[in-house]
């Protein structure tokens, strides 16, 4: 009898303290004491973004036309090598041009994310995390070849496509 009464009290008291869950189409909310906490699911991997033509500042994770998850390991290794070779490159002069971001790369792990934006008009790469800009002229042809011809539905997963 005591066990049944204890269980009954536990259920009633527990219902007052348990969080309530509500789900919408894109956002999962956990409501605790009338405060909402957004739960964001981060997935690991390498992501490729294509951006619309604009000189306005962009949010690299939101203002894209297409978003792919690169699944081909050879492409990922080639991109890593190109970024490493650019790290060592020190140009004699800096480009004086306003970049229009064509493409973006995001390298995600469980704990962090690194985003790079590419402007082929200015041959400028931007490391978004630290707001660093750098010339990538020596690697531009290889990056362009990979971005334009190798990343597609055959070796990457198209996650989202928006209209311009």
PDB file of C-alpha atoms in Angstrom:
ATOM      1  CA  UNK A   1       0.000   0.000   0.000  1.00  0.00           C
ATOM      2  CA  UNK A   2       2.840   2.384   0.898  1.00  0.00           C
ATOM      3  CA  UNK A   3       4.569   1.613  -2.399  1.00  0.00           C
ATOM      4  CA  UNK A   4       1.422   2.446  -4.399  1.00  0.00           C
ATOM      5  CA  UNK A   5       0.922   5.696  -2.483  1.00  0.00           C
ATOM      6  CA  UNK A   6       4.599   6.637  -2.961  1.00  0.00           C
ATOM      7  CA  UNK A   7       4.393   5.958  -6.713  1.00  0.00           C
ATOM      8  CA  UNK A   8       1.182   7.979  -6.982  1.00  0.00           C
ATOM      9  CA  UNK A   9       2.782  10.957  -5.175  1.00  0.00           C
ATOM     10  CA  UNK A  10       5.912  10.664  -7.328  1.00  0.00           C
ATOM     11  CA  UNK A  11       3.836  10.812 -10.510  1.00  0.00           C
ATOM     12  CA  UNK A  12       1.832  13.840  -9.377  1.00  0.00           C
ATOM     13  CA  UNK A  13       4.824  15.805  -8.038  1.00  0.00           C
ATOM     14  CA  UNK A  14       6.984  14.724 -10.954  1.00  0.00           C
ATOM     15  CA  UNK A  15       4.510  16.118 -13.475  1.00  0.00           C
ATOM     16  CA  UNK A  16       4.938  19.613 -12.015  1.00  0.00           C
ATOM     17  CA  UNK A  17       8.737  19.539 -12.389  1.00  0.00           C
ATOM     18  CA  UNK A  18       9.132  17.748 -15.709  1.00  0.00           C
ATOM     19  CA  UNK A  19       9.763  19.891 -18.784  1.00  0.00           C
ATOM     20  CA  UNK A  20       7.027  20.095 -21.371  1.00  0.00           C
ATOM     21  CA  UNK A  21       7.887  19.478 -24.985  1.00  0.00           C
ATOM     22  CA  UNK A  22       6.439  21.188 -28.020  1.00  0.00           C
ATOM     23  CA  UNK A  23       7.528  20.662 -31.599  1.00  0.00           C
ATOM     24  CA  UNK A  24       7.245  22.925 -34.613  1.00  0.00           C
ATOM     25  CA  UNK A  25       8.350  22.231 -38.178  1.00  0.00           C
ATOM     26  CA  UNK A  26      11.957  23.386 -37.881  1.00  0.00           C
ATOM     27  CA  UNK A  27      12.617  24.241 -34.238  1.00  0.00           C
ATOM     28  CA  UNK A  28      12.457  21.852 -31.322  1.00  0.00           C
ATOM     29  CA  UNK A  29      11.693  23.701 -28.102  1.00  0.00           C
ATOM     30  CA  UNK A  30      12.014  22.538 -24.542  1.00  0.00           C
ATOM     31  CA  UNK A  31       9.981  24.773 -22.253  1.00  0.00           C
ATOM     32  CA  UNK A  32      11.106  25.081 -18.643  1.00  0.00           C
ATOM     33  CA  UNK A  33       9.457  27.631 -16.351  1.00  0.00           C
ATOM     34  CA  UNK A  34       8.117  29.607 -19.369  1.00  0.00           C
ATOM     35  CA  UNK A  35      11.616  29.954 -20.885  1.00  0.00           C
ATOM     36  CA  UNK A  36      12.423  28.362 -24.232  1.00  0.00           C
ATOM     37  CA  UNK A  37      15.738  26.717 -25.010  1.00  0.00           C
ATOM     38  CA  UNK A  38      16.443  26.042 -28.668  1.00  0.00           C
ATOM     39  CA  UNK A  39      18.009  22.651 -29.321  1.00  0.00           C
ATOM     40  CA  UNK A  40      20.277  22.774 -32.366  1.00  0.00           C
ATOM     41  CA  UNK A  41      21.414  19.530 -33.910  1.00  0.00           C
ATOM     42  CA  UNK A  42      24.989  19.850 -35.173  1.00  0.00           C
ATOM     43  CA  UNK A  43      26.269  17.207 -37.532  1.00  0.00           C
ATOM     44  CA  UNK A  44      29.920  16.552 -38.174  1.00  0.00           C
ATOM     45  CA  UNK A  45      31.403  16.716 -41.637  1.00  0.00           C
ATOM     46  CA  UNK A  46      32.476  19.016 -44.428  1.00  0.00           C
ATOM     47  CA  UNK A  47      29.808  21.269 -45.924  1.00  0.00           C
ATOM     48  CA  UNK A  48      29.915  23.242 -49.176  1.00  0.00           C
ATOM     49  CA  UNK A  49      27.815  26.356 -49.785  1.00  0.00           C
ATOM     50  CA  UNK A  50      26.977  28.245 -52.985  1.00  0.00           C
ATOM     51  CA  UNK A  51      25.986  31.889 -52.477  1.00  0.00           C
ATOM     52  CA  UNK A  52      23.972  34.349 -54.570  1.00  0.00           C
ATOM     53  CA  UNK A  53      25.802  37.294 -56.087  1.00  0.00           C
ATOM     54  CA  UNK A  54      25.733  40.218 -53.639  1.00  0.00           C
ATOM     55  CA  UNK A  55      28.116  42.756 -52.162  1.00  0.00           C
ATOM     56  CA  UNK A  56      26.050  42.918 -48.972  1.00  0.00           C
ATOM     57  CA  UNK A  57      27.407  41.137 -45.879  1.00  0.00           C
ATOM     58  CA  UNK A  58      26.168  37.551 -45.615  1.00  0.00           C
ATOM     59  CA  UNK A  59      25.565  35.003 -42.897  1.00  0.00           C
ATOM     60  CA  UNK A  60      27.505  32.014 -44.279  1.00  0.00           C
ATOM     61  CA  UNK A  61      25.203  29.431 -42.681  1.00  0.00           C
ATOM     62  CA  UNK A  62      21.917  31.020 -43.800  1.00  0.00           C
ATOM     63  CA  UNK A  63      22.325  33.092 -46.977  1.00  0.00           C
ATOM     64  CA  UNK A  64      23.189  30.291 -49.394  1.00  0.00           C
ATOM     65  CA  UNK A  65      21.516  29.046 -52.573  1.00  0.00           C
ATOM     66  CA  UNK A  66      22.687  25.436 -52.190  1.00  0.00           C
ATOM     67  CA  UNK A  67      24.183  23.471 -49.334  1.00  0.00           C
ATOM     68  CA  UNK A  68      25.969  20.145 -49.818  1.00  0.00           C
ATOM     69  CA  UNK A  69      27.554  17.697 -47.424  1.00  0.00           C
ATOM     70  CA  UNK A  70      30.731  16.426 -49.067  1.00  0.00           C
ATOM     71  CA  UNK A  71      30.993  12.672 -48.720  1.00  0.00           C
ATOM     72  CA  UNK A  72      33.900  11.878 -51.035  1.00  0.00           C
ATOM     73  CA  UNK A  73      37.045  11.522 -48.891  1.00  0.00           C
ATOM     74  CA  UNK A  74      39.373  12.327 -51.813  1.00  0.00           C
ATOM     75  CA  UNK A  75      37.694  15.705 -52.292  1.00  0.00           C
ATOM     76  CA  UNK A  76      37.912  16.450 -48.555  1.00  0.00           C
ATOM     77  CA  UNK A  77      41.631  15.568 -48.516  1.00  0.00           C
ATOM     78  CA  UNK A  78      42.273  17.744 -51.593  1.00  0.00           C
ATOM     79  CA  UNK A  79      40.477  20.688 -49.978  1.00  0.00           C
ATOM     80  CA  UNK A  80      42.507  20.245 -46.785  1.00  0.00           C
ATOM     81  CA  UNK A  81      45.761  20.182 -48.777  1.00  0.00           C
ATOM     82  CA  UNK A  82      44.810  23.327 -50.693  1.00  0.00           C
ATOM     83  CA  UNK A  83      43.961  25.167 -47.481  1.00  0.00           C
ATOM     84  CA  UNK A  84      47.241  24.067 -45.911  1.00  0.00           C
ATOM     85  CA  UNK A  85      49.235  25.198 -48.946  1.00  0.00           C
ATOM     86  CA  UNK A  86      47.442  28.568 -48.818  1.00  0.00           C
ATOM     87  CA  UNK A  87      48.367  28.929 -45.151  1.00  0.00           C
ATOM     88  CA  UNK A  88      52.040  29.056 -46.156  1.00  0.00           C
ATOM     89  CA  UNK A  89      51.486  31.412 -49.118  1.00  0.00           C
ATOM     90  CA  UNK A  90      52.552  35.026 -48.538  1.00  0.00           C
ATOM     91  CA  UNK A  91      51.677  37.267 -51.498  1.00  0.00           C
ATOM     92  CA  UNK A  92      53.855  40.258 -52.374  1.00  0.00           C
ATOM     93  CA  UNK A  93      50.836  42.554 -52.575  1.00  0.00           C
ATOM     94  CA  UNK A  94      47.278  42.571 -51.290  1.00  0.00           C
ATOM     95  CA  UNK A  95      44.275  42.783 -53.563  1.00  0.00           C
ATOM     96  CA  UNK A  96      42.200  45.931 -53.270  1.00  0.00           C
ATOM     97  CA  UNK A  97      38.783  44.756 -54.227  1.00  0.00           C
ATOM     98  CA  UNK A  98      35.414  44.249 -52.572  1.00  0.00           C
ATOM     99  CA  UNK A  99      34.834  40.477 -52.438  1.00  0.00           C
ATOM    100  CA  UNK A 100      31.607  38.927 -53.652  1.00  0.00           C
ATOM    101  CA  UNK A 101      31.470  35.528 -51.952  1.00  0.00           C
ATOM    102  CA  UNK A 102      30.871  32.718 -54.438  1.00  0.00           C
ATOM    103  CA  UNK A 103      31.429  29.620 -52.321  1.00  0.00           C
ATOM    104  CA  UNK A 104      31.889  28.550 -48.725  1.00  0.00           C
ATOM    105  CA  UNK A 105      33.397  25.575 -46.916  1.00  0.00           C
ATOM    106  CA  UNK A 106      32.570  24.530 -43.383  1.00  0.00           C
ATOM    107  CA  UNK A 107      34.564  21.937 -41.469  1.00  0.00           C
ATOM    108  CA  UNK A 108      32.532  20.758 -38.459  1.00  0.00           C
ATOM    109  CA  UNK A 109      33.480  18.570 -35.551  1.00  0.00           C
ATOM    110  CA  UNK A 110      31.499  17.891 -32.399  1.00  0.00           C
ATOM    111  CA  UNK A 111      33.065  20.860 -30.623  1.00  0.00           C
ATOM    112  CA  UNK A 112      33.859  23.450 -33.291  1.00  0.00           C
ATOM    113  CA  UNK A 113      33.227  24.726 -36.773  1.00  0.00           C
ATOM    114  CA  UNK A 114      35.603  26.464 -39.210  1.00  0.00           C
ATOM    115  CA  UNK A 115      34.134  28.422 -42.132  1.00  0.00           C
ATOM    116  CA  UNK A 116      35.977  29.713 -45.203  1.00  0.00           C
ATOM    117  CA  UNK A 117      34.448  31.991 -47.852  1.00  0.00           C
ATOM    118  CA  UNK A 118      35.836  32.244 -51.391  1.00  0.00           C
ATOM    119  CA  UNK A 119      35.677  35.161 -53.830  1.00  0.00           C
ATOM    120  CA  UNK A 120      37.070  34.226 -57.225  1.00  0.00           C
ATOM    121  CA  UNK A 121      36.705  37.786 -58.552  1.00  0.00           C
ATOM    122  CA  UNK A 122      39.194  39.081 -55.969  1.00  0.00           C
ATOM    123  CA  UNK A 123      41.051  35.791 -55.402  1.00  0.00           C
ATOM    124  CA  UNK A 124      40.294  36.295 -51.712  1.00  0.00           C
ATOM    125  CA  UNK A 125      39.609  33.703 -49.058  1.00  0.00           C
ATOM    126  CA  UNK A 126      38.097  34.695 -45.720  1.00  0.00           C
ATOM    127  CA  UNK A 127      38.498  32.653 -42.570  1.00  0.00           C
ATOM    128  CA  UNK A 128      35.212  33.680 -40.948  1.00  0.00           C
ATOM    129  CA  UNK A 129      36.028  32.506 -37.408  1.00  0.00           C
ATOM    130  CA  UNK A 130      38.851  35.024 -37.058  1.00  0.00           C
ATOM    131  CA  UNK A 131      37.782  37.539 -39.743  1.00  0.00           C
ATOM    132  CA  UNK A 132      41.038  36.989 -41.666  1.00  0.00           C
ATOM    133  CA  UNK A 133      41.316  37.744 -45.394  1.00  0.00           C
ATOM    134  CA  UNK A 134      43.990  36.265 -47.627  1.00  0.00           C
ATOM    135  CA  UNK A 135      44.877  35.995 -51.295  1.00  0.00           C
ATOM    136  CA  UNK A 136      44.562  32.476 -52.747  1.00  0.00           C
ATOM    137  CA  UNK A 137      45.787  33.051 -56.306  1.00  0.00           C
ATOM    138  CA  UNK A 138      48.092  29.995 -56.460  1.00  0.00           C
ATOM    139  CA  UNK A 139      45.276  27.664 -55.357  1.00  0.00           C
ATOM    140  CA  UNK A 140      42.375  29.382 -57.160  1.00  0.00           C
ATOM    141  CA  UNK A 141      42.362  27.144 -60.239  1.00  0.00           C
ATOM    142  CA  UNK A 142      42.341  23.962 -58.153  1.00  0.00           C
ATOM    143  CA  UNK A 143      39.651  25.280 -55.799  1.00  0.00           C
ATOM    144  CA  UNK A 144      37.519  26.365 -58.771  1.00  0.00           C
ATOM    145  CA  UNK A 145      37.875  22.965 -60.441  1.00  0.00           C
ATOM    146  CA  UNK A 146      36.733  21.173 -57.277  1.00  0.00           C
ATOM    147  CA  UNK A 147      33.898  23.596 -56.499  1.00  0.00           C
ATOM    148  CA  UNK A 148      32.553  23.768 -60.055  1.00  0.00           C
ATOM    149  CA  UNK A 149      33.062  20.236 -61.359  1.00  0.00           C
ATOM    150  CA  UNK A 150      33.665  17.767 -58.533  1.00  0.00           C
ATOM    151  CA  UNK A 151      31.128  18.688 -55.866  1.00  0.00           C
ATOM    152  CA  UNK A 152      27.770  17.542 -57.200  1.00  0.00           C
ATOM    153  CA  UNK A 153      24.934  15.131 -56.444  1.00  0.00           C
ATOM    154  CA  UNK A 154      27.121  12.144 -57.414  1.00  0.00           C
ATOM    155  CA  UNK A 155      29.689  12.510 -54.633  1.00  0.00           C
ATOM    156  CA  UNK A 156      27.963  14.895 -52.237  1.00  0.00           C
ATOM    157  CA  UNK A 157      24.593  15.049 -50.567  1.00  0.00           C
ATOM    158  CA  UNK A 158      22.437  18.054 -51.492  1.00  0.00           C
ATOM    159  CA  UNK A 159      20.994  19.103 -48.133  1.00  0.00           C
ATOM    160  CA  UNK A 160      19.112  22.237 -49.091  1.00  0.00           C
ATOM    161  CA  UNK A 161      18.375  24.353 -52.135  1.00  0.00           C
ATOM    162  CA  UNK A 162      16.817  27.823 -52.052  1.00  0.00           C
ATOM    163  CA  UNK A 163      15.611  30.071 -54.826  1.00  0.00           C
ATOM    164  CA  UNK A 164      17.627  33.206 -55.584  1.00  0.00           C
TER     165      UNK A 164
END
